[in-house]
Each structure stands twice: as structure tokens, then as C-alpha cells.
mmCIF file of C-alpha atoms in Angstrom:
data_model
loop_
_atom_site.group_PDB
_atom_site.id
_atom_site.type_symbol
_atom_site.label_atom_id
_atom_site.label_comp_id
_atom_site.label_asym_id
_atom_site.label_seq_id
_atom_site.Cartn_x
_atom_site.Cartn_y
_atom_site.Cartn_z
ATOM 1 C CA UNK A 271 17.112 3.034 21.365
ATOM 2 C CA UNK A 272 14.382 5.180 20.660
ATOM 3 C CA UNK A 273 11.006 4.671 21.476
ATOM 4 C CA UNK A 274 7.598 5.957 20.874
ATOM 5 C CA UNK A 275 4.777 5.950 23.731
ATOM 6 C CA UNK A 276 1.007 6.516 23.208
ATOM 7 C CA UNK A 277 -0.545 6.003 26.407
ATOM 8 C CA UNK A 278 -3.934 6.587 25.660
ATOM 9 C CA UNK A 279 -5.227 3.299 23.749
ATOM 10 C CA UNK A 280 -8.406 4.502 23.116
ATOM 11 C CA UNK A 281 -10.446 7.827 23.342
ATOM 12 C CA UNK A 282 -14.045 9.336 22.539
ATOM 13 C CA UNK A 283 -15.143 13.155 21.522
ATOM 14 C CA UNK A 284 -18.788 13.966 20.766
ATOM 15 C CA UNK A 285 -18.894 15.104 17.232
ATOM 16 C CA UNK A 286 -17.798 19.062 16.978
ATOM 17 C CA UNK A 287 -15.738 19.290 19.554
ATOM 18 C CA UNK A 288 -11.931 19.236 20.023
ATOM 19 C CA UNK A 289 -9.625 15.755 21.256
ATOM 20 C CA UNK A 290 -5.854 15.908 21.883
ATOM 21 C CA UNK A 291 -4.409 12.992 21.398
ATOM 22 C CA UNK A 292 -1.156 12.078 23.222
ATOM 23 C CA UNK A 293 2.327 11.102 21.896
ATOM 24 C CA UNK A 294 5.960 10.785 23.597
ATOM 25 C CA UNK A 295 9.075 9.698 22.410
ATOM 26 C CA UNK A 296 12.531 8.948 23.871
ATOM 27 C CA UNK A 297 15.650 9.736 21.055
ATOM 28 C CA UNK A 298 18.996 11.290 21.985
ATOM 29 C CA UNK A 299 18.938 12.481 18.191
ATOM 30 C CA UNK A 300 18.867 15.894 17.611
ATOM 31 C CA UNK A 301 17.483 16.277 13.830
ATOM 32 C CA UNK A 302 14.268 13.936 13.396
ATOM 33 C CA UNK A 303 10.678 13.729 12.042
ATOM 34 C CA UNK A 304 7.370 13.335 13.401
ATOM 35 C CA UNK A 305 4.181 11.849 12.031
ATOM 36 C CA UNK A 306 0.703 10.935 12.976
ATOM 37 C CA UNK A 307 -0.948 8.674 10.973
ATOM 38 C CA UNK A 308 -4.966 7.546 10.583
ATOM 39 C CA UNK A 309 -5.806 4.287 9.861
ATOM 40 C CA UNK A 310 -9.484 4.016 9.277
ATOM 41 C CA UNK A 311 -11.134 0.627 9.858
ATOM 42 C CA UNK A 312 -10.379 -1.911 7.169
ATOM 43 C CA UNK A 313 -8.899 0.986 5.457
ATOM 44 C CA UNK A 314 -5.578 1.913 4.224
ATOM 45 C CA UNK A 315 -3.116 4.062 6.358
ATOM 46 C CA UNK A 316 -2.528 7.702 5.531
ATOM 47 C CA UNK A 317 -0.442 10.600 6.623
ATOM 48 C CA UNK A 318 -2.135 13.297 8.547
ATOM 49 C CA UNK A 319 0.702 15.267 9.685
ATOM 50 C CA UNK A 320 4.088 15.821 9.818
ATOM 51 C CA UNK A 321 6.429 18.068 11.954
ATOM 52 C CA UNK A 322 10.415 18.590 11.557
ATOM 53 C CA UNK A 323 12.347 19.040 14.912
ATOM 54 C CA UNK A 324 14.263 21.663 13.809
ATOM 55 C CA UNK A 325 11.129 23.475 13.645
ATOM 56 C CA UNK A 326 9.950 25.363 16.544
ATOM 57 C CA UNK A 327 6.602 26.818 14.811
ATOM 58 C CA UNK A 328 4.131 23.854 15.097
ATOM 59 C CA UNK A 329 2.606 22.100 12.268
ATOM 60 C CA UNK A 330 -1.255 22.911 10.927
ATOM 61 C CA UNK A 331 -3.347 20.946 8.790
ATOM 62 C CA UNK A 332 -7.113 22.553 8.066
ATOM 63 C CA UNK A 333 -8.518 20.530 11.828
ATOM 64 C CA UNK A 334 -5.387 18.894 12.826
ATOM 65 C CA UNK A 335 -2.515 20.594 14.525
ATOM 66 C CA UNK A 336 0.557 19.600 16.707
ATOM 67 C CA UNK A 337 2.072 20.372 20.374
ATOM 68 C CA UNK A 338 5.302 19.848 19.266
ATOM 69 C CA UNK A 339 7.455 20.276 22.942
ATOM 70 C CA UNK A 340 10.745 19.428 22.086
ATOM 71 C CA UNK A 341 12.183 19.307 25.616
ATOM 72 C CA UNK A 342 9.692 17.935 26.933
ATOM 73 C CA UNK A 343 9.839 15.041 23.765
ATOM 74 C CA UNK A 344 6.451 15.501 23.613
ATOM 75 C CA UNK A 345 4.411 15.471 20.201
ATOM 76 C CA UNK A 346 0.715 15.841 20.800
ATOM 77 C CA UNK A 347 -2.690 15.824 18.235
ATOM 78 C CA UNK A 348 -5.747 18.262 18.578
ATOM 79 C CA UNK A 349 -8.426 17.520 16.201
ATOM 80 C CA UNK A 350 -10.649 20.371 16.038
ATOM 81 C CA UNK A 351 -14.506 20.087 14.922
ATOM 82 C CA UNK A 352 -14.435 16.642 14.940
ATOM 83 C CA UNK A 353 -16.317 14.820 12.316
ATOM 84 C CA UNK A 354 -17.694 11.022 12.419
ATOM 85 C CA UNK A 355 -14.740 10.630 9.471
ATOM 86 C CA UNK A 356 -12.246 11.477 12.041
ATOM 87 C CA UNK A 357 -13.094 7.657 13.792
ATOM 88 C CA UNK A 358 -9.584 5.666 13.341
ATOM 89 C CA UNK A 359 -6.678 4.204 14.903
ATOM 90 C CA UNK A 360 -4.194 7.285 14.936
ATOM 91 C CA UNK A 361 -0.477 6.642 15.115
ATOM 92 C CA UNK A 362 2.556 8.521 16.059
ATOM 93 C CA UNK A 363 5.506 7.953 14.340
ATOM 94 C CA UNK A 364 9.218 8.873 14.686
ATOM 95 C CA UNK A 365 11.722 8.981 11.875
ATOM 96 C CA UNK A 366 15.668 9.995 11.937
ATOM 97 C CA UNK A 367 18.668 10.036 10.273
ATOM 98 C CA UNK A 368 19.220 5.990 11.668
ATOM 99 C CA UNK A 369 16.288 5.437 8.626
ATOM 100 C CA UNK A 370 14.222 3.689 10.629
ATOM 101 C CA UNK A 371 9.818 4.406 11.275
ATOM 102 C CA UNK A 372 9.497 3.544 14.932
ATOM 103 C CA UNK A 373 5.684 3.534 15.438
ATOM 104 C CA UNK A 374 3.020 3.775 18.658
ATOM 105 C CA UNK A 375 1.044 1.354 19.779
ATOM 106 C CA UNK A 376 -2.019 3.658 18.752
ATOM 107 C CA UNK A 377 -4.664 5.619 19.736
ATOM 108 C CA UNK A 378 -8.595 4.342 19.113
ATOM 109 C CA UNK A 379 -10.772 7.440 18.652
ATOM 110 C CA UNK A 380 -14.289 7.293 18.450
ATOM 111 C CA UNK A 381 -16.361 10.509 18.056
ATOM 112 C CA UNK A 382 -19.735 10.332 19.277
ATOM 113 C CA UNK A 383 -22.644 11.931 17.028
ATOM 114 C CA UNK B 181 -0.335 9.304 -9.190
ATOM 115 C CA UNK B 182 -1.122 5.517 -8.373
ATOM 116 C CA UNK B 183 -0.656 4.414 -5.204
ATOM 117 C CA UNK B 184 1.350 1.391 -3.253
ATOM 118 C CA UNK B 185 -0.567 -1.778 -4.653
ATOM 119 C CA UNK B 186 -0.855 -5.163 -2.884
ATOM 120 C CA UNK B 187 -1.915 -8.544 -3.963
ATOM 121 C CA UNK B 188 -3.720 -10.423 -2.550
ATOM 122 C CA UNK B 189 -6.080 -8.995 -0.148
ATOM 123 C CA UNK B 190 -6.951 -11.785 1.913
ATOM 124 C CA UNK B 191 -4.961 -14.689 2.476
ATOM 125 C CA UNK B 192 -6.159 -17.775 4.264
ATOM 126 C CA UNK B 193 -3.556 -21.093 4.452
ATOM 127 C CA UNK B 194 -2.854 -24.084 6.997
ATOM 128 C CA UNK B 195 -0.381 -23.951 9.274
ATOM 129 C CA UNK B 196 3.336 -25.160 7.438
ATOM 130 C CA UNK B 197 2.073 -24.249 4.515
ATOM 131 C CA UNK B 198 3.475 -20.740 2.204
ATOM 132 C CA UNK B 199 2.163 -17.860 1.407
ATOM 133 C CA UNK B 200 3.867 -14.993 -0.837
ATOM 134 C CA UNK B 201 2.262 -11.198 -0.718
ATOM 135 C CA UNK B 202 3.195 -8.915 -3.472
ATOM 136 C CA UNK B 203 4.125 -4.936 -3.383
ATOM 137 C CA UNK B 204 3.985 -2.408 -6.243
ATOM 138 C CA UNK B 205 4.966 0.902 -4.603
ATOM 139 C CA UNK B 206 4.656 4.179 -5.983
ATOM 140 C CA UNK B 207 6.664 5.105 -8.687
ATOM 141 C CA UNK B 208 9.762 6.437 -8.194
ATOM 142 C CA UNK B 209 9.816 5.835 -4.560
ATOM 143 C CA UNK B 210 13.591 4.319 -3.694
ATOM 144 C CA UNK B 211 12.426 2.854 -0.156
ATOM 145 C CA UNK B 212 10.106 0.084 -0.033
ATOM 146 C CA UNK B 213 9.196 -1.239 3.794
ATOM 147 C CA UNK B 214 7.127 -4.322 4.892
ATOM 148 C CA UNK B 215 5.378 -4.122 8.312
ATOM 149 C CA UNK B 216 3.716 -6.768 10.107
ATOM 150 C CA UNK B 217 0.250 -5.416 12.181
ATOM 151 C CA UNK B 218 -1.474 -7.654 14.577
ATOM 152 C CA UNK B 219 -4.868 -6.677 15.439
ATOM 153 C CA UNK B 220 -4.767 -4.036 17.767
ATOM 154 C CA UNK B 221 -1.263 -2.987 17.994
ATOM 155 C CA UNK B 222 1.154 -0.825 15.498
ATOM 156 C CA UNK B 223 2.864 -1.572 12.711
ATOM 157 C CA UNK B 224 5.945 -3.537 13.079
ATOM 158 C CA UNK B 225 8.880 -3.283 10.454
ATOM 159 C CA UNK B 226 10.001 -6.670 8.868
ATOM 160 C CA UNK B 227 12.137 -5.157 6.492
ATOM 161 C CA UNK B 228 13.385 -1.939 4.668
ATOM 162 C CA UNK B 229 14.824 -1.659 1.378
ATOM 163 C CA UNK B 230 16.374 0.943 -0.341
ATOM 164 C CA UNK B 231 16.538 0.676 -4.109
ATOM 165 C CA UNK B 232 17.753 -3.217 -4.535
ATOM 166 C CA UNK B 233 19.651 -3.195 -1.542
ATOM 167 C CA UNK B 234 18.491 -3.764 2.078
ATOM 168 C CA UNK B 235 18.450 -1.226 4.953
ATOM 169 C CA UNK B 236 16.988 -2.925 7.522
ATOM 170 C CA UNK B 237 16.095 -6.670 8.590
ATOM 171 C CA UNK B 238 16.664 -7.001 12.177
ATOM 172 C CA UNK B 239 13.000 -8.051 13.138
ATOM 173 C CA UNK B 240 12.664 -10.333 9.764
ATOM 174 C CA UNK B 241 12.258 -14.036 11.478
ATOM 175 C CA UNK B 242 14.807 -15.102 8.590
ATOM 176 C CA UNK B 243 14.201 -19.435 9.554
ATOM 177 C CA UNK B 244 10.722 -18.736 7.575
ATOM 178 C CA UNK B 245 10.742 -15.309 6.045
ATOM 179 C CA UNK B 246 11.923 -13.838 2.950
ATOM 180 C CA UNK B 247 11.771 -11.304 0.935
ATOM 181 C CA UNK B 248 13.183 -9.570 -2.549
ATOM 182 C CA UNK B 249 13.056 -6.463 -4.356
ATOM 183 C CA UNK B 250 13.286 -7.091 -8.030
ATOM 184 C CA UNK B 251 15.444 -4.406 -10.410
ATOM 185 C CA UNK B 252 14.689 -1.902 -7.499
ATOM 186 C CA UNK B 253 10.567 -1.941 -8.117
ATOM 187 C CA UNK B 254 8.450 -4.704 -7.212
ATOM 188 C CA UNK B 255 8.362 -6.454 -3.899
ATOM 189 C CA UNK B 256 7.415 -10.158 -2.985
ATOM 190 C CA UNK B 257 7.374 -11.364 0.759
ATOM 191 C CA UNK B 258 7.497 -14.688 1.609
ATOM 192 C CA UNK B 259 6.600 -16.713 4.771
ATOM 193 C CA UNK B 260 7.842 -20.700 4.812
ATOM 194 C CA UNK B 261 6.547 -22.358 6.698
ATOM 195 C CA UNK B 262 3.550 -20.530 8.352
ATOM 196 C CA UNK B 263 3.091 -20.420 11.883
ATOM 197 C CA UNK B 264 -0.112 -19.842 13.766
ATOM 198 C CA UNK B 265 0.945 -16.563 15.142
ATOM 199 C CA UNK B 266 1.743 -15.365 11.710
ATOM 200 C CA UNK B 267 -1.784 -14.269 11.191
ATOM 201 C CA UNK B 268 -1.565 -10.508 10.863
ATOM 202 C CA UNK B 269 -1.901 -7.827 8.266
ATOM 203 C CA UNK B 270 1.077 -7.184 6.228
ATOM 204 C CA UNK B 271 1.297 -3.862 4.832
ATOM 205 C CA UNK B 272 3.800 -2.523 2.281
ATOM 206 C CA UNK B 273 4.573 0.981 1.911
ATOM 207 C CA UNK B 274 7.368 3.329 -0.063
ATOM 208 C CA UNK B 275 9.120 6.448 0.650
ATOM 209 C CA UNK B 276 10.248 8.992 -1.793
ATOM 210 C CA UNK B 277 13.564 9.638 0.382
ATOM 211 C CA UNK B 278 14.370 12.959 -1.021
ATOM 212 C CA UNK B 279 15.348 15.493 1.764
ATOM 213 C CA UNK B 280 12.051 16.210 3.810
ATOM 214 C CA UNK B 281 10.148 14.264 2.264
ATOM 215 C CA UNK B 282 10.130 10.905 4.286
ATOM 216 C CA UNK B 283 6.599 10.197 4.959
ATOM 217 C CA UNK B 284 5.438 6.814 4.234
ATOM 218 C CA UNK B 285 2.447 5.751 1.239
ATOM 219 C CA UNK B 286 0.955 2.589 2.713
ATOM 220 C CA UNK B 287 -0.660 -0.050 0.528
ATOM 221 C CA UNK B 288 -4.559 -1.352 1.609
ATOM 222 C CA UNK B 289 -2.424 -4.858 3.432
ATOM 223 C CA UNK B 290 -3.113 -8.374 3.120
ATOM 224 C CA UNK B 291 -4.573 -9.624 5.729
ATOM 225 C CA UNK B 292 -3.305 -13.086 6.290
ATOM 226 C CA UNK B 293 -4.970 -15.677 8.127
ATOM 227 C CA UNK B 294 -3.259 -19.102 9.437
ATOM 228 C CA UNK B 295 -5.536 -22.094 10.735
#
């Protein structure tokens, strides 16, 4: 069965500066997504970014960008310039042809002004 | 484009008592999912529909929950009778399921409360 494995349950970056945020999964699936979602305090969750496997070029969103290491089924989050807005719950999320979202336990970030 | 809408917000009943949480997802989306979050962990799926039918209900507790997609749209959720560790947020969300485009839309939850 696949699995999803964020062993980091909570991290802190000073305000500016760069976080990674950590992400493994376990599928014997070949053709899959990849998410990480933000889920702001008492807030709704939203997508932050997305990444196909059958893509080897990693997937950029204005701060946020992916390690995607297929191999190493390893799916990582670097927040660049990080912003007091950036403060959340971030999950990692795995989707395949099966249809089912298999979420992380989650990552707290706090960013430190 | 509106988003996934949930009713009510905050729920608070007695134990053995029932509760129902309506879904409105986004229009046109053919999958509709209900998750159960506890504080502090991730979202766990109850149940998946696609269209009318159902995908997925492996982790639905079916002795006390139900739940219905009417004419493919609107979603209702139902919990009979409520247990103590039933207190969670419930959060609805819909898919567009077109090829690459399987990211979720998550409704603001109802955040349930059993005393």
C-alpha cells in the first residue's frame, strides 16, 4: 500500500530566508502525482504545488519549488523568501491511477519575523 | 468561479445524538471526497464519490456513518449516533478529474464538536 511520510512535524525559518520541507513516499506505481498543500490556521486548504512523475524537470511556483527524486521517492519543499503568510500546516500528498489522495501527517512551519 | 461550500461551520451535539454536514462542490467537478481531520494530524478520507456513484468507502465507519450524493451535485454526510471521538473537522472537497488535472478544492470544514 502506499504511504506518505513527513518526518518533520514542525519547523521554524526567520522571515526571508529559505526552509525545505521534507516529504517521502512508498508506491510501486510508476505514473502518479504529487502535491503539497497549505492549510493556514482556521483557514481553508489550498494547493501550492503539484508535480507529475513522469516529469523529470521539477516543478516552480513564484517562492515554492520541488526536489522531486524519483528513485530516491523523495518529494521535497523549498520556500524561498519566506514571508509571515507562509505560517501553515503544509501537506504532502500522493495521487495515482488507484484514485485515491493518500496524505502526510504534516509539517508545522512557523517563520520567525 | 465559486468555490466548495460547507454548511454548517461549527457543530456542537451530545454524545448519541446526529449531526448532518452539507457539501456544494465546485461546479462541474465529477469527484466529491469527505475527509475527517483531527487536530493535529492529516486529512483522512471517509469517502470518495465519483459523479452519483461511489469510489471509495473503506475507512467510512458504516454502523454510524452515511453519506449521499444527490443527482451527482450536492453532498450530505451523516454521523448516527455520535461518538466522543468523532469530534474532528470534516472537510469536503471536489476534483475536476480531467487528465492532469486532479488536484483537490477543499471547502472551509465543519468543525464538529461532541460532549
Amino acid at each position: 500500500a502506499q504511504t506518505v511520510t513527513q518526518s518533520q512535524p514542525e519547523m521554524s525559518v526567520q522571515e526571508a530566508e529559505t526552509v525545505t520541507l521534507s516529504c517521502t513516499y512508498d508506491t510501486s506505481e510508476s505514473d502518479y502525482y504529487l502535491f503539497w498543500y497549505k492549510q493556514p490556521p482556521s483557514r481553508q486548504m489550498i494547493l501550492v504545488i503539484r508535480q507529475e512523475a513522469y516529469k523529470q524537470q521539477n516543478a516552480t511556483e513564484n517562492r515554492f519549488s520541488v526536489n522531486f527524486q524519483k528513485a530516491a521517492k523523495s518529494f521535497s519543499l523549498k520556500i524561498s523568501d519566506s514571508q509571515l503568510g507562509d505560517a501553515a500546516m503544509y501537506f504532502c500528498a500522493y495521487f495515482s491511477g488507484t484514485y485515491k489522495y493518500i496524505f502526510g501527517t504534516g509539517t508545522r512551519l512557523k517563520v520567525l519575523a | 468561479e465559486a468555490g466548495v461550500a460547507q454548511s454548517p461551520r461549527y457543530k456542537i451535539i451530545e454524545k448519541r445524538q446526529s449531526v448532518a454536514f452539507w457539501c456544494n462542490p465546485i461546479s462541474g467537478h465529477a469527484t466529491l471526497y469527505w475527509y475527517q481531520q483531527i487536530l493535529g494530524q492529516g486529512p483522512k478520507l471517509l469517502i470518495q464519490f465519483q459523479n452519483n456513484g461511489v469510489v471509495d468507502d473503506s475507512q467510512l465507519p458504516k454502523d454510524r456513518f452515511s453519506a449521499e450524493r444527490l443527482k451527482g451535485v450536492d453532498s450530505t454526510l451523516k454521523i448516527q449516533p455520535a461518538k466522543l471521538e468523532d469530534s474532528a473537522v470534516y472537510l469536503c472537497a471536489s476534483s475536476l478529474w480531467t487528465s492532469g488535472s486532479y488536484e483537490q478544492y477543499f471547502g472551509p470544514g465543519t468543525r464538529l464538536t461532541v460532549t
